[in-house]
PDB file of C-alpha atoms (C1' of nucleotides) in Angstrom:
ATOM      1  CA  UNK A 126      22.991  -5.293   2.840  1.00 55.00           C
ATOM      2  CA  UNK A 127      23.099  -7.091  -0.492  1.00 54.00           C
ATOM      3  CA  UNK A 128      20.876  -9.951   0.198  1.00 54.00           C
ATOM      4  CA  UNK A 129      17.363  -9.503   1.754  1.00 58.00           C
ATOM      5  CA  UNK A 130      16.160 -11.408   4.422  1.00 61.00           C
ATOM      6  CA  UNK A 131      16.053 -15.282   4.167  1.00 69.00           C
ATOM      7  CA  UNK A 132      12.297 -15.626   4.935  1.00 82.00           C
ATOM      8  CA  UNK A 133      10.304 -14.344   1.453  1.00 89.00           C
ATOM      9  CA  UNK A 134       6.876 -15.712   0.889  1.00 94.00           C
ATOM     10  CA  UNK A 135       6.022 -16.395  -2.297  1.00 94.00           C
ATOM     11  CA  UNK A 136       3.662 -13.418  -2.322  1.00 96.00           C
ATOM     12  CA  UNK A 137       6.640 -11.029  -1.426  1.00 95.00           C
ATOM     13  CA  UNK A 138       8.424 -11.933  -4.510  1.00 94.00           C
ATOM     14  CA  UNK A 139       5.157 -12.027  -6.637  1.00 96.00           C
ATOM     15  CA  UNK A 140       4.809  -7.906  -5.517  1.00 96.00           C
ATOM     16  CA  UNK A 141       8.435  -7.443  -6.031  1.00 95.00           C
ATOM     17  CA  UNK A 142       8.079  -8.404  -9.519  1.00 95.00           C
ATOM     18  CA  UNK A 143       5.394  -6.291 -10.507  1.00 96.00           C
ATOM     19  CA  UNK A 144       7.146  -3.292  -8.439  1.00 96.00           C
ATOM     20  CA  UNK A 145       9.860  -3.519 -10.867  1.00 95.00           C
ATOM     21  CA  UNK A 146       8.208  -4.041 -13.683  1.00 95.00           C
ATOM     22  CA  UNK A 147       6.943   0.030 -13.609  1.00 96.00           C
ATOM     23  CA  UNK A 148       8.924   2.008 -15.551  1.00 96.00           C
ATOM     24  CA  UNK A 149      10.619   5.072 -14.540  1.00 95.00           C
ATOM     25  CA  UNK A 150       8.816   8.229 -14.664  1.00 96.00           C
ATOM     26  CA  UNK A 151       5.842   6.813 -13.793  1.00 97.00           C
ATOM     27  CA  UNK A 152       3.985   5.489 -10.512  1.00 97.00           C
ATOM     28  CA  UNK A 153       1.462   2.809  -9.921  1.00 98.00           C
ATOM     29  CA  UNK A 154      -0.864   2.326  -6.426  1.00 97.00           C
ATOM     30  CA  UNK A 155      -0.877  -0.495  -4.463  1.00 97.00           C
ATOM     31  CA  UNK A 156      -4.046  -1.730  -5.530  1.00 97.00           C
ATOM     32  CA  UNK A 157      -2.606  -1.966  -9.026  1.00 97.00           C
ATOM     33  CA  UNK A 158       0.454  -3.740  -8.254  1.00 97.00           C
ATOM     34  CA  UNK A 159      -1.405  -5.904  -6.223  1.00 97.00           C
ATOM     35  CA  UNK A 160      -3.350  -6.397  -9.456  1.00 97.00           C
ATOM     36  CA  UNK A 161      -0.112  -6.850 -11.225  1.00 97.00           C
ATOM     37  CA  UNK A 162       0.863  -9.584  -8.858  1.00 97.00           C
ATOM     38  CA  UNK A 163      -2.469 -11.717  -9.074  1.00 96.00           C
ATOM     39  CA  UNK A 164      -3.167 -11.837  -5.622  1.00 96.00           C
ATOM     40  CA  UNK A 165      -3.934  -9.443  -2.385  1.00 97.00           C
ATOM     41  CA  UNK A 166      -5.012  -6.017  -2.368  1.00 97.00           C
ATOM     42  CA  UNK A 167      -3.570  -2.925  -1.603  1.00 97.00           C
ATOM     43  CA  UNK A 168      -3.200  -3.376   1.963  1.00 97.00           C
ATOM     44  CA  UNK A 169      -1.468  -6.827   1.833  1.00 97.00           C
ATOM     45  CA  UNK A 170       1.097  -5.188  -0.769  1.00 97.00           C
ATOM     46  CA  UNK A 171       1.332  -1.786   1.569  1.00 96.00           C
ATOM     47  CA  UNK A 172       2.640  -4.446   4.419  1.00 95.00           C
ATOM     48  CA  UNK A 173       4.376  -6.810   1.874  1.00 95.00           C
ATOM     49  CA  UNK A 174       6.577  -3.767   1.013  1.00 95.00           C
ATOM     50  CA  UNK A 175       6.888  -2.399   4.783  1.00 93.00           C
ATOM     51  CA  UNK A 176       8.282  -5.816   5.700  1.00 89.00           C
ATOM     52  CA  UNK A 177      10.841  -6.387   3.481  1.00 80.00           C
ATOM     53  CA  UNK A 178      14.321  -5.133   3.736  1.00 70.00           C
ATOM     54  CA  UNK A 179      14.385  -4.254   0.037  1.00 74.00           C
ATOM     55  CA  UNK A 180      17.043  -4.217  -2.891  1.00 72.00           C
ATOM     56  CA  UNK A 181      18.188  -1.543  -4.614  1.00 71.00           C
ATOM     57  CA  UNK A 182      16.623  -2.659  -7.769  1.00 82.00           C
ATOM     58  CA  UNK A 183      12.467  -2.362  -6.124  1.00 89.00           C
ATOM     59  CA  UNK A 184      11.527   0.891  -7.024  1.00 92.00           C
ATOM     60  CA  UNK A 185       9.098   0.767  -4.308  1.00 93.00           C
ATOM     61  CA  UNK A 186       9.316   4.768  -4.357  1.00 95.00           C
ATOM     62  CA  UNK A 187       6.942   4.149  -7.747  1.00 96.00           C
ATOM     63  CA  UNK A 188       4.434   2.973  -5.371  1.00 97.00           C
ATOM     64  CA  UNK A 189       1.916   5.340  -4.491  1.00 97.00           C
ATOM     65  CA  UNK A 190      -1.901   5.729  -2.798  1.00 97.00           C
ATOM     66  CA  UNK A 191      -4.715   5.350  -5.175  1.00 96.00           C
ATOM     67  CA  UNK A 192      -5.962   9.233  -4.613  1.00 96.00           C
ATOM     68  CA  UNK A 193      -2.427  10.449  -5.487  1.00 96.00           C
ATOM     69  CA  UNK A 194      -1.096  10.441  -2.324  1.00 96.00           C
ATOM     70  CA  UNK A 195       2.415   9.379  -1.856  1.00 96.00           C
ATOM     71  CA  UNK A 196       1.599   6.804   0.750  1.00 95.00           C
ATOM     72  CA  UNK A 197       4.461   5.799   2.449  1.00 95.00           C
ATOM     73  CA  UNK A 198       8.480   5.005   2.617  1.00 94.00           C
ATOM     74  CA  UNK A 199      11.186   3.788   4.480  1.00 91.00           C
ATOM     75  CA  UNK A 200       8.694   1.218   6.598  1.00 91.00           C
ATOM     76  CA  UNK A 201       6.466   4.248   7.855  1.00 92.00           C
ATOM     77  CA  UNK A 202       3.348   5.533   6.687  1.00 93.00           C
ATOM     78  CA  UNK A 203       3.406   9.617   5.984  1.00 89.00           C
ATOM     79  CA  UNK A 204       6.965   9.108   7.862  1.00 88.00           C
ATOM     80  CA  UNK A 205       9.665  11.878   7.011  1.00 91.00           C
ATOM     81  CA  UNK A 206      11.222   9.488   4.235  1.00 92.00           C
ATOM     82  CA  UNK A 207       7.596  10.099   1.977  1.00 93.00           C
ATOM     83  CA  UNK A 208       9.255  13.526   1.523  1.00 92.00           C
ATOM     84  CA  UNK A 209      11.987  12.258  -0.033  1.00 94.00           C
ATOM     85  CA  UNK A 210       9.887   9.424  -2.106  1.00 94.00           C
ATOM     86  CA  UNK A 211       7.985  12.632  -3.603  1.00 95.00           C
ATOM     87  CA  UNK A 212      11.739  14.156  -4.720  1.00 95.00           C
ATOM     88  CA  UNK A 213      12.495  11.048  -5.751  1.00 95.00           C
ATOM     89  CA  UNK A 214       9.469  10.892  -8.199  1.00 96.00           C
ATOM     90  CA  UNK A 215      10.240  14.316  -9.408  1.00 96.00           C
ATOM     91  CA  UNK A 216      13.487  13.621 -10.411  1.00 97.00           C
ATOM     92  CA  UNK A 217      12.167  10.328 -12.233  1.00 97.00           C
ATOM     93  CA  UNK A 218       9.789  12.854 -14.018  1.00 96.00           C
ATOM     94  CA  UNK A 219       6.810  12.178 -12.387  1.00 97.00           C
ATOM     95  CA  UNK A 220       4.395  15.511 -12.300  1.00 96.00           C
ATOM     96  CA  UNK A 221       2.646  16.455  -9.071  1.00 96.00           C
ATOM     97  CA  UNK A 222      -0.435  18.795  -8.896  1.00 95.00           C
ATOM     98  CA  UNK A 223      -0.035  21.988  -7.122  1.00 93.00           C
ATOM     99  CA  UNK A 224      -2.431  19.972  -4.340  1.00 93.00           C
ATOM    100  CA  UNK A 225       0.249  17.739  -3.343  1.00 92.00           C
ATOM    101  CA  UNK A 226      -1.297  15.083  -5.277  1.00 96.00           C
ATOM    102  CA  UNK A 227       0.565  13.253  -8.460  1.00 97.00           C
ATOM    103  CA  UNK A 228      -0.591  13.600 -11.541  1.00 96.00           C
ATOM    104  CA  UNK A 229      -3.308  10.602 -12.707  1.00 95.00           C
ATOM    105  CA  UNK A 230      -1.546  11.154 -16.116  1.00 95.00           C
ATOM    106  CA  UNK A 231       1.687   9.870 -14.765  1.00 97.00           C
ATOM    107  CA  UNK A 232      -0.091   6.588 -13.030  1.00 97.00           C
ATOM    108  CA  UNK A 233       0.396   3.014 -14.846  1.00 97.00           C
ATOM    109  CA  UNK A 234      -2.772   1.838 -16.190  1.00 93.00           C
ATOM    110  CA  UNK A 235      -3.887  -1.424 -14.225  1.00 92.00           C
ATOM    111  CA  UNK A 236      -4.083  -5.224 -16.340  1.00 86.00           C
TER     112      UNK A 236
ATOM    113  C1'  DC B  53      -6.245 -22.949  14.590  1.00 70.30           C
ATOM    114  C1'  DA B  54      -8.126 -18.073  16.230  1.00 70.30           C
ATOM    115  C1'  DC B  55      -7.123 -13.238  16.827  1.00 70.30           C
ATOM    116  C1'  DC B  56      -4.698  -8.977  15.692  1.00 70.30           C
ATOM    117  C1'  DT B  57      -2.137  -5.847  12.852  1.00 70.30           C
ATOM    118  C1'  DG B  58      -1.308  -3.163   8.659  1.00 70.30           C
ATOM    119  C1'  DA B  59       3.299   1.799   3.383  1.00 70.30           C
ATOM    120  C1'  DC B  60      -4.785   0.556   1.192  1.00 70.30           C
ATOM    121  C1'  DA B  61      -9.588   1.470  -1.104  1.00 70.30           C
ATOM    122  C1'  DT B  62     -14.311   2.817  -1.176  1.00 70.30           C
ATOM    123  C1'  DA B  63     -18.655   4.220   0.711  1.00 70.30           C
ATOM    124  C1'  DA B  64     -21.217   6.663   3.908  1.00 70.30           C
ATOM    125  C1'  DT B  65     -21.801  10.607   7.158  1.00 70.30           C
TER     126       DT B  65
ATOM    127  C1'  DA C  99     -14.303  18.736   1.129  1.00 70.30           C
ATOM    128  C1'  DA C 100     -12.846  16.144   5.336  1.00 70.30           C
ATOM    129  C1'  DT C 101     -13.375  12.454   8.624  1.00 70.30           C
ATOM    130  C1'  DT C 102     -15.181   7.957  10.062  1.00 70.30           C
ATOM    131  C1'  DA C 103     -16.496   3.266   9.355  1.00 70.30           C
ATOM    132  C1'  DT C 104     -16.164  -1.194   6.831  1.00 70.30           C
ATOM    133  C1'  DG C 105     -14.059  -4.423   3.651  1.00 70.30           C
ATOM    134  C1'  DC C 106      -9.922  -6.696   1.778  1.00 70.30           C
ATOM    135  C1'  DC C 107      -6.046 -10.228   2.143  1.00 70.30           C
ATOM    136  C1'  DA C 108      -1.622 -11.841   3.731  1.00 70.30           C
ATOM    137  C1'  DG C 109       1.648 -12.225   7.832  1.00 70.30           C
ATOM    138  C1'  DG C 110       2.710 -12.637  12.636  1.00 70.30           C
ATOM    139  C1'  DT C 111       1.725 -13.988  17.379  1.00 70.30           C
TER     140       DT C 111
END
DNA sequence: CACCTGACATAAT
DNA sequence: AATTATGCCAGGT
């Protein structure tokens, strides 16, 4: 469980990097990691991520839908682990709106 | 090489 | 405001 899977595009890592490049307490959307990485869009990153086996250090919980939505976690979308992606947030000090949504204040600005 | 799928985004209805 | 349809791009079959 320390090492990934063998078989990484090069696009995998290039997401990976940005992913970890967001600092805690704050969240970006896949359409700005994507961004971050120089290629894809939110879609390809949203199945980059669902793919991979993932280290501890991706903070992929800091990825997050574009309308505030947590999106989704543990290879599912709006699976039972996004529940525990939102906690997660929280206790990073990310602030959600009493909608459900997080706050736009807390997302990283794109390049 | 062609078709299908998918942790998204945006516009239109 | 919510739901549906279309566009995007990379990976897998």
């Amino acid at each position: 469980m320390k090492s990934p899977d063998g078989h990484v595009t090069s696009y995998q890592l290039a997401v990976y990097d940005a992913v970890r490049m967001i600092p805690r307490g704050k969240v970006a959307s896949y359409a700005t990691v994507a961004a971050m990485a120089g290629r894809g869009t939110g879609r390809t990153v949203g199945t980059a991520l669902a793919k991979y086996p993932f280290g501890p250090e991706t903070p992929c919980h800091r990825v997050v839908k574009a309308d505030g939505s947590v999106g989704g976690y543990g290879g599912e979308p709006g699976g039972p682990e996004a529940s525990r992606k939102e906690k997660l947030l929280r206790a990073e000090g990310v602030k959600f709106q009493d909608s459900g949504k997080i706050d736009p204040a807390c997302f990283l600005l794109p390049e």
